[in-house]
Coordinates of C-alpha atoms in Angstrom, one line a residue:
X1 CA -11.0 35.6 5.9
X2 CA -14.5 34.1 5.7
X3 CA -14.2 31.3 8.0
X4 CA -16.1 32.1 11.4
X5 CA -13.4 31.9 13.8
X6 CA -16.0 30.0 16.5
X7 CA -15.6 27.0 13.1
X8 CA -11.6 26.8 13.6
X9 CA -10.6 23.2 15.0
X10 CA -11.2 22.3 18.5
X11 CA -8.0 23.0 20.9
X12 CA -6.4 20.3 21.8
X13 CA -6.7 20.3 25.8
X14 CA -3.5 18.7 27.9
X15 CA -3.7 17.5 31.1
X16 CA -2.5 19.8 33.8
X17 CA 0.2 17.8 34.6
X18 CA 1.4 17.5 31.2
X19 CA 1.7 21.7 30.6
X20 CA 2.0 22.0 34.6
X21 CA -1.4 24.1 34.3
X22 CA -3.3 24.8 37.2
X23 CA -6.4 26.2 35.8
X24 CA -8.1 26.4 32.8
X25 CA -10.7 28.8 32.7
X26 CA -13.0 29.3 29.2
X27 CA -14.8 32.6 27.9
X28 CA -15.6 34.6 24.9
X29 CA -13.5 37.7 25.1
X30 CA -10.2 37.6 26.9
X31 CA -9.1 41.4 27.4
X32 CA -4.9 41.6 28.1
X33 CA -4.9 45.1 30.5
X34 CA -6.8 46.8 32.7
X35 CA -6.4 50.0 31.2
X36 CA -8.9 52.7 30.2
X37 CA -9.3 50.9 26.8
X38 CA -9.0 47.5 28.4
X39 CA -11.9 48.4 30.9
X40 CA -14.0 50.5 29.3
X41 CA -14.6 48.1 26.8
X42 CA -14.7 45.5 28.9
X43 CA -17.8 46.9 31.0
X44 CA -19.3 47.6 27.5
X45 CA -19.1 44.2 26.7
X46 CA -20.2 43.1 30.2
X47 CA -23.0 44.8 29.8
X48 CA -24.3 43.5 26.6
X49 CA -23.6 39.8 28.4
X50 CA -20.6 39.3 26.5
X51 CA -18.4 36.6 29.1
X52 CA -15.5 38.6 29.7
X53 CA -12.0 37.8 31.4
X54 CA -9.7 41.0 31.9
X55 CA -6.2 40.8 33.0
X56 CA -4.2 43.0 34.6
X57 CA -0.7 42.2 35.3
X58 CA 0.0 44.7 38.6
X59 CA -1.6 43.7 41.4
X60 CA -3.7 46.8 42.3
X61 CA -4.0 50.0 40.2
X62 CA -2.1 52.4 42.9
X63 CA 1.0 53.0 41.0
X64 CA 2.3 56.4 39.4
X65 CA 0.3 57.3 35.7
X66 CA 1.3 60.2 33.5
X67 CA -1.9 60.4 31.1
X68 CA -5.1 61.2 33.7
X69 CA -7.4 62.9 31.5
X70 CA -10.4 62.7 30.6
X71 CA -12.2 64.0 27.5
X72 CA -15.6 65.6 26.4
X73 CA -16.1 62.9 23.8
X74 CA -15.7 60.3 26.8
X75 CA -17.6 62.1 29.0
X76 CA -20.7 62.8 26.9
X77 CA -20.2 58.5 26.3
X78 CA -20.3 58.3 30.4
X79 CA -23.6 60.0 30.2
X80 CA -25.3 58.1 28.2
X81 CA -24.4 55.1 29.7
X82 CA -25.9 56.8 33.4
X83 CA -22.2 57.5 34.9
X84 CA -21.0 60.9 34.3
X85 CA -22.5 62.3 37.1
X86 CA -20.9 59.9 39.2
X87 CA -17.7 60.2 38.2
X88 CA -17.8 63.9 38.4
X89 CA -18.1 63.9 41.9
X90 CA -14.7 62.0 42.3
X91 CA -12.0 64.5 43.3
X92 CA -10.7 66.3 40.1
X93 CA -9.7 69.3 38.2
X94 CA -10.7 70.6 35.1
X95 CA -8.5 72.1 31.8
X96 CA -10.9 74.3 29.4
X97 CA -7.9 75.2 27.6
X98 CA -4.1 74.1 26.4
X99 CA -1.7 77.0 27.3
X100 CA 1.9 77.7 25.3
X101 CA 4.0 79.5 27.6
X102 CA 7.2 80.9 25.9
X103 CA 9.3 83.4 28.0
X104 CA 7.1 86.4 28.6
X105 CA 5.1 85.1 25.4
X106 CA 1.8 83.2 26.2
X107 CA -1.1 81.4 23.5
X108 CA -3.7 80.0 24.3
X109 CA -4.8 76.9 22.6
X110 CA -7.2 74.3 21.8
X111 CA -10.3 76.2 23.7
X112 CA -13.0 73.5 24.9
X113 CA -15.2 76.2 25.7
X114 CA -16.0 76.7 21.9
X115 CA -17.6 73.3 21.8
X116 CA -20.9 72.3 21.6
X117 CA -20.5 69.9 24.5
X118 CA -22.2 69.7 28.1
X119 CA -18.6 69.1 29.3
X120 CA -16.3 71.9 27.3
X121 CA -13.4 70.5 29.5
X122 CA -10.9 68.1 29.9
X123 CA -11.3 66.2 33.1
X124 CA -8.1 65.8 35.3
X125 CA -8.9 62.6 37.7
X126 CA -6.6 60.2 39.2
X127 CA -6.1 57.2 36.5
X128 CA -6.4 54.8 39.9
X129 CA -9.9 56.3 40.5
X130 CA -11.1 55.9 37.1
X131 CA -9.9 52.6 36.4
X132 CA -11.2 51.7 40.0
X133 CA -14.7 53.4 39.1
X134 CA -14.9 51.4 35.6
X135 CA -14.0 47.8 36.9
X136 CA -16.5 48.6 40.0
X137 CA -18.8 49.3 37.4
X138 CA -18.4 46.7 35.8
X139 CA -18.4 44.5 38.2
X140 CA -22.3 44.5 38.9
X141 CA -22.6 42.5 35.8
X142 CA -22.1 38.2 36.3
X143 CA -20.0 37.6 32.6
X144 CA -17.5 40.1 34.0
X145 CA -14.7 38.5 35.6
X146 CA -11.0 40.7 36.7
X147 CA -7.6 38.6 37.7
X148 CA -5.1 41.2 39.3
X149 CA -1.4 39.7 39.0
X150 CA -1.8 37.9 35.8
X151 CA 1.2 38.3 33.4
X152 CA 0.5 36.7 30.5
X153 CA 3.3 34.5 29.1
X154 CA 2.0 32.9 25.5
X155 CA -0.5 33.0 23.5
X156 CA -2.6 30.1 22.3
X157 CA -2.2 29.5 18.8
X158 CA -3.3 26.7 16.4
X159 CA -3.1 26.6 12.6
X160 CA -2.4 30.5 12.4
X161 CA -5.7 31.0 14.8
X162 CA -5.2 32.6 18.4
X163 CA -7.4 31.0 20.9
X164 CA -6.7 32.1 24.4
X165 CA -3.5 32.8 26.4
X166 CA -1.6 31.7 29.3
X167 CA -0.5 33.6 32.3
X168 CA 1.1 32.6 35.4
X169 CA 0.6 32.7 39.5
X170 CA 2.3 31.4 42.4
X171 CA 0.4 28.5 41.9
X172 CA 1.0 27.5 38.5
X173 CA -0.1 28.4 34.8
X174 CA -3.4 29.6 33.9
X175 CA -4.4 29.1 30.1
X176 CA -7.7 31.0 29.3
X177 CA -9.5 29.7 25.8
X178 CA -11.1 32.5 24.4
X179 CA -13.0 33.0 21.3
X180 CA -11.3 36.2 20.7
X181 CA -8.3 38.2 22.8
X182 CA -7.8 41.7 22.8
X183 CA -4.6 43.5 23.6
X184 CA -4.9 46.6 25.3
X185 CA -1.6 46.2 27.5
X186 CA -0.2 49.6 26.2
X187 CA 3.0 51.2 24.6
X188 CA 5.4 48.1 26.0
X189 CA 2.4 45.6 24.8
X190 CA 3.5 42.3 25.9
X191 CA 0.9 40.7 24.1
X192 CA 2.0 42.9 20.4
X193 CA 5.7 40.8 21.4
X194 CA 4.1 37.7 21.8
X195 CA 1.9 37.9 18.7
X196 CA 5.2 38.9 16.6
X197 CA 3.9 42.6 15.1
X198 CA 6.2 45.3 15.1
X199 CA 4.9 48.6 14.9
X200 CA 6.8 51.5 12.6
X201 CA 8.0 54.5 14.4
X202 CA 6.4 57.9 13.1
X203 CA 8.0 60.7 15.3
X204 CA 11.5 61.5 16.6
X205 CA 11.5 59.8 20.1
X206 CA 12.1 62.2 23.6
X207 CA 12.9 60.9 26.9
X208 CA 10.5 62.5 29.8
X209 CA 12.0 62.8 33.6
X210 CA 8.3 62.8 35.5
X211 CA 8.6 64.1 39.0
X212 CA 6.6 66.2 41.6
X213 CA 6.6 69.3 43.4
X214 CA 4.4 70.9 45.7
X215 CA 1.8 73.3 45.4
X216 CA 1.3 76.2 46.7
X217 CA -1.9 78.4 47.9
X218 CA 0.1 81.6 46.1
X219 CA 0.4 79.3 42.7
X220 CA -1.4 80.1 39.5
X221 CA -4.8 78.8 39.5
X222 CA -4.7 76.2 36.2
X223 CA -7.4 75.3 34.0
X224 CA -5.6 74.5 31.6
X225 CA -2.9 71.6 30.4
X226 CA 0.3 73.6 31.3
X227 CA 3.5 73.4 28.5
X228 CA 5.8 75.8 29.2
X229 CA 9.3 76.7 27.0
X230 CA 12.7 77.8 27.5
X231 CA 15.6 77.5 24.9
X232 CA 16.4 73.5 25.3
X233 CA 13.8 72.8 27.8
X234 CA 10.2 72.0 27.5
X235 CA 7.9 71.0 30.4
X236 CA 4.5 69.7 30.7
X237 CA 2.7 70.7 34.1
X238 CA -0.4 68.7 35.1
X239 CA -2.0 70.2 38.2
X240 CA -2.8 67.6 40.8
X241 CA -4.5 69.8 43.8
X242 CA -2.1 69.1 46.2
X243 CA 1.1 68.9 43.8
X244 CA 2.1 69.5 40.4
X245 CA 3.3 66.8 38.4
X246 CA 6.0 67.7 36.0
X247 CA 6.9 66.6 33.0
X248 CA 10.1 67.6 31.8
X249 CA 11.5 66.8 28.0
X250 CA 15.1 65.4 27.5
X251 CA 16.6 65.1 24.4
X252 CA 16.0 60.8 23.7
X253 CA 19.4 59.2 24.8
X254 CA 20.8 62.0 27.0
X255 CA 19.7 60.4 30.5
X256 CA 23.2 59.7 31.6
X257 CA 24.3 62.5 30.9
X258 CA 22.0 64.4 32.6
X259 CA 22.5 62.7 35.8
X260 CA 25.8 63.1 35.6
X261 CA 25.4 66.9 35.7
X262 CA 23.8 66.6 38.9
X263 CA 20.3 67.4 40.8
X264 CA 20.5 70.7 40.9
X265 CA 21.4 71.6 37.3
X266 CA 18.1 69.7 36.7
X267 CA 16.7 72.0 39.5
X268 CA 18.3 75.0 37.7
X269 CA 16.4 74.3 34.3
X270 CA 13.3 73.8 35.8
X271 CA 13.6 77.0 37.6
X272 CA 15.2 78.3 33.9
X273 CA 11.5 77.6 32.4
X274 CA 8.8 78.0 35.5
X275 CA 10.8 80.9 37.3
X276 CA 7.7 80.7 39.9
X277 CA 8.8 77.0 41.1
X278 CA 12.1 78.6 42.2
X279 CA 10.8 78.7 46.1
X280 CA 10.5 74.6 45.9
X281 CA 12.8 73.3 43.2
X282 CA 14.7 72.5 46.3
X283 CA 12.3 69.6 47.4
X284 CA 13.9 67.6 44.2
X285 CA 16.5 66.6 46.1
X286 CA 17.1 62.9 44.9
X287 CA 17.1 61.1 41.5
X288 CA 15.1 58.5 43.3
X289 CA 12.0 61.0 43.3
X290 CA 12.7 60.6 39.5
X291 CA 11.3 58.5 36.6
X292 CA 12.3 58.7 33.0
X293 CA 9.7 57.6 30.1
X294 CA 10.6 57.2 27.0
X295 CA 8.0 59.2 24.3
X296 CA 7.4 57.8 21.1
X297 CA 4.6 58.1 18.1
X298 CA 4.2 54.6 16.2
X299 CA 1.5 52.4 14.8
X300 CA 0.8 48.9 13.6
X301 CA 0.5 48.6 9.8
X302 CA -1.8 45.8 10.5
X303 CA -3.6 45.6 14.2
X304 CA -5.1 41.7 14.0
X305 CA -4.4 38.4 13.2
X306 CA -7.3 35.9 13.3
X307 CA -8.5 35.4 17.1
X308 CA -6.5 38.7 17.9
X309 CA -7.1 42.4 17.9
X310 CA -5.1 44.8 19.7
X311 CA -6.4 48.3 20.6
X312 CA -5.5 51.8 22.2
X313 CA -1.4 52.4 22.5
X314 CA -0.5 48.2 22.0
X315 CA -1.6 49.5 18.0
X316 CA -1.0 53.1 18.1
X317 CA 1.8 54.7 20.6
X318 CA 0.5 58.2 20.9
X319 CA 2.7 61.1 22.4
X320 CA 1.5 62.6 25.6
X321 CA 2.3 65.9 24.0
X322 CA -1.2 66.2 22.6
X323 CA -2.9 64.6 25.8
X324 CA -4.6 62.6 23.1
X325 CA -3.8 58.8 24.0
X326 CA -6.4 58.1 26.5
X327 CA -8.8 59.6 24.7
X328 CA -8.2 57.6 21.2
X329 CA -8.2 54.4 23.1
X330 CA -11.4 54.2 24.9
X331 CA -12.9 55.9 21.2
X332 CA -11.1 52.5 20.3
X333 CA -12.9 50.5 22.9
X334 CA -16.4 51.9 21.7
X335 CA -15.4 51.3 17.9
X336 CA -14.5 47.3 19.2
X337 CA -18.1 46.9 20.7
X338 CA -20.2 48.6 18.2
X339 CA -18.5 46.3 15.6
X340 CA -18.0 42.7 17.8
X341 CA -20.6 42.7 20.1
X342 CA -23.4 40.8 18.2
X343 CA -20.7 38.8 16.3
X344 CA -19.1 37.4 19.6
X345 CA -22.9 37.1 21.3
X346 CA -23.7 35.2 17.7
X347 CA -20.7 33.5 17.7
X348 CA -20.2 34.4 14.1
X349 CA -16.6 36.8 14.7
X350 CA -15.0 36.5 11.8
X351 CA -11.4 38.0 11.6
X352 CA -13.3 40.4 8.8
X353 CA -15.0 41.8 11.9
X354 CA -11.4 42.2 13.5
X355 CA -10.2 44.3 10.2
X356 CA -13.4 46.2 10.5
X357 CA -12.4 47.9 13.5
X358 CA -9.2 48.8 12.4
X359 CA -10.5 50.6 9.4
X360 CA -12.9 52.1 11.7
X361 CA -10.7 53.6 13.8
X362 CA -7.1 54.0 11.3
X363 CA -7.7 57.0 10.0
X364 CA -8.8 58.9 12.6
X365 CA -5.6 57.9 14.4
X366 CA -3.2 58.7 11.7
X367 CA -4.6 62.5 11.7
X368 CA -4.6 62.9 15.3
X369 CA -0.6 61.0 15.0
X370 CA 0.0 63.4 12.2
X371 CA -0.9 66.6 14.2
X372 CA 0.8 65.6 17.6
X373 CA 3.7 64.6 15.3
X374 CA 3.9 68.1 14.1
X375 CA 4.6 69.6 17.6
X376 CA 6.8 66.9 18.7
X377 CA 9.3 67.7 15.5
X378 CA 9.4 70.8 16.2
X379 CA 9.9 69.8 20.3
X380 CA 12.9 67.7 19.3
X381 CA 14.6 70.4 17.1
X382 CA 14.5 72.6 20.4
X383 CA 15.8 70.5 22.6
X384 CA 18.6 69.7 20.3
X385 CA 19.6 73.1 18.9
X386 CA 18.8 74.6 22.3
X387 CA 17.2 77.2 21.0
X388 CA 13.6 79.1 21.8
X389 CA 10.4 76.9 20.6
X390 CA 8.3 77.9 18.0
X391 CA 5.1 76.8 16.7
X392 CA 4.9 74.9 13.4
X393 CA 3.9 77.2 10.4
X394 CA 0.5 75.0 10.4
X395 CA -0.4 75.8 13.8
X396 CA 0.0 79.6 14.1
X397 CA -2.1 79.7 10.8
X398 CA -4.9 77.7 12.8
X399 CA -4.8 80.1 15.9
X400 CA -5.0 82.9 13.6
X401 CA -8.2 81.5 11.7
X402 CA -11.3 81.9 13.2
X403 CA -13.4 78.7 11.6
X404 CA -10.8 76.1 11.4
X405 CA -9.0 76.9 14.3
X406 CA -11.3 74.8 16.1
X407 CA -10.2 71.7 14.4
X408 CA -7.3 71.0 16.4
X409 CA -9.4 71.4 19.7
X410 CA -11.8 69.1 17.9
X411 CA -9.0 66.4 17.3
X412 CA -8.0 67.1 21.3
X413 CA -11.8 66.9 22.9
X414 CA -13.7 64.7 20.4
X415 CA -11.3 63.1 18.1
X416 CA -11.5 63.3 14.3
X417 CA -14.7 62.0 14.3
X418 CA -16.2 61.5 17.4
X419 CA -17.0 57.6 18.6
X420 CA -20.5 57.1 19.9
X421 CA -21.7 53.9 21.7
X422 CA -24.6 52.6 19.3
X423 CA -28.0 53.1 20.8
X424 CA -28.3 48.9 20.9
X425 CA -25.7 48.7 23.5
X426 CA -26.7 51.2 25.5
X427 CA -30.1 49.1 27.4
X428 CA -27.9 47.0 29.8
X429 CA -28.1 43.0 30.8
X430 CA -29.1 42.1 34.2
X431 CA -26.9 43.5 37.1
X432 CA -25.7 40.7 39.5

């Protein structure tokens, strides 16, 4: 489409007490979710003096996360926009390496260290304290604006063209005209509903109960992303400081069943594949200390319509098997400001532009999709068959080959290719 999308016909404005709308607030970008990709690409756009409105529809960011990692690729990004160092000296922990744990049988993989990076690590932090540390950030610049509490309910459309959205408070309905609004409202995308695109499903689906235990002085000392194995049982352990959280792999649909065997046959199979938690399985003592997460590995054939682009998992559902997703969608934040920020300043965006990032950012996806994919097969078979995991043939070939070995750590740290903020965007606009 060639038609600038600032030249589409002017929206027709109802009174407030016609659409009972208490508010109507106007900007250039409208951002649906405050996650990493929603506001990491929000400050970039802040920055540049893009007017931004971001939405979030929880009403603080202190609520439970499962992906809290942090790349190299994003980190060496953080640098050159003056942060890093800052957000290094927010509590974390650091993984230089993906361990396989298989009985007595252990592999390393996917070793940062071999990287030509200042930071050869993954970066465990608290989600809440990153996105805090990103919308404080951002918040220093005057076209930044953040609504807490705002779930969207439609989306403004005219002639085929999305123009804004509405969302709802106590006091009424909000609508927010936007030149262009990006959903980044992850795997359950509300705005991907709304807008009608379904995405295809790529991998067999698992069902994750996420839970915590305690952690000892005596424990292992973890640098490293933790997946342990035992014949129909796989767990992921994420070391927090104070407590591990656990991730542990159900075959998808078998929740009920599950629970019906009880707590502490859940406690048993955990003790079954970490015999070292045996001394405080025991503090899993209710179902209530339990949530279950469904896992799934799907994309959007087509990831905009004209006004609309949608980014991170609301296009591309990753698996947090390959502790990949977070990663992908802040490379798909930087991809989405290199390619709109002089078109929305300009107010020339086209939905070419919109396509543009897409094809930017597609391919990369589908290998890193394609690789996670590989494992999570293979995952499923396990569970189901209850029998001992093994590797793909693929991926004991690449621990065995000394040159490209180190692509699959490169797909983990950096990403396919790696995204890199384009030196124009990186002198900032006035602070507040």
């Amino acid at each position: 489409m060639s038609k600038a999308l600032s030249e589409r016909p002017q929206v027709q404005e109802f009174s407030a007490q016609q659409e009972n709308i208490h508010e109507i607030k106007k900007t250039t970008c409208c951002i649906v979710g405050a996650g990493p990709a929603g506001a990491f690409l929000a400050l970039l756009l802040a920055r540049q003096g893009v007017p931004v409105i971001l939405l979030e529809a929880h009403k603080d960011f202190a609520r439970e996360f499962r992906g809290d990692t942090i790349h190299p690729s994003i980190l060496e990004e953080m640098q050159k926009l003056g942060l890093a160092e800052r957000l290094l000296q927010l509590p974390h922990t650091r993984a230089y390496n993906v361990q396989f744990h298989m009985g007595e049988r252990q592999l390393t993989f996917d070793d940062f260290r071999r990287l030509k990076s200042p930071y050869p690590y993954i970066m465990k932090l608290s989600q809440v304290r990153f996105l805090n540390f990103l919308v404080e950030e951002a918040r220093q610049y005057p076209h930044f604006q953040l609504v807490m509490g705002a779930r969207v309910e439609r989306l403004l459309e005219e002639e085929g063209n999305i123009h804004g959205i509405r969302y709802r408070t106590p006091e009424g309905e909000v609508e927010v005209q936007a030149t262009l609004t990006i959903g980044a409202d992850g795997r359950f995308s509300w705005t991907r509903r709304l807008a009608h695109m379904a995405p295809i499903t790529l991998s067999p689906p698992l069902d994750f109960l996420w839970f915590h235990l305690p952690r000892h002085e005596s424990d292992p000392h973890s640098e490293a992303v933790e997946l342990h194995f035992a014949p129909g049982m796989f767990i992921i352990l994420l070391d927090r400081g104070d407590k591990w959280q656990v991730g542990c792999a159900i075959s998808k649909g078998t929740y009920q069943q599950v629970r019906q065997a009880g707590i502490e046959a859940l406690q048993r199979e955990v003790e079954s594949c970490v015999p070292w938690f045996a001394d405080r399985v025991e503090h899993l003592d209710s179902w209530k200390q339990v949530s279950l997460l469904s896992i799934e590995s799907s994309r959007l054939e087509r990831w905009h319509r004209p006004g609309l682009l949608l980014i991170g998992d609301a296009a591309h559902v990753m698996s947090p098997i390959g502790s990949v997703g977070i990663n992908l969608a802040i490379q798909d934040a930087i991809a989405a400001a290199n390619l709109l920020t002089r078109p929305l300043l300009d107010q020339t965006l086209s939905e070419s532009d919109l396509a543009a990032v897409q094809r930017r950012r597609e391919l990369r996806t589908r290998i890193a999709q394609g690789w996670v994919g590989l494992i999570q097969q293979q995952i499923v078979k396990s569970l189901n068959a209850r029998m001992p995991f093994q590797l793909p043939p693929i991926a004991r070939l690449l621990l065995r080959a000394p040159v490209i070995g180190t692509i699959p750590t490169r797909i983990t740290a950096l990403g396919c290719w790696q995204e890199r903020i384009k030196p124009r965007l990186l002198r900032p606009a006035s602070k507040l």
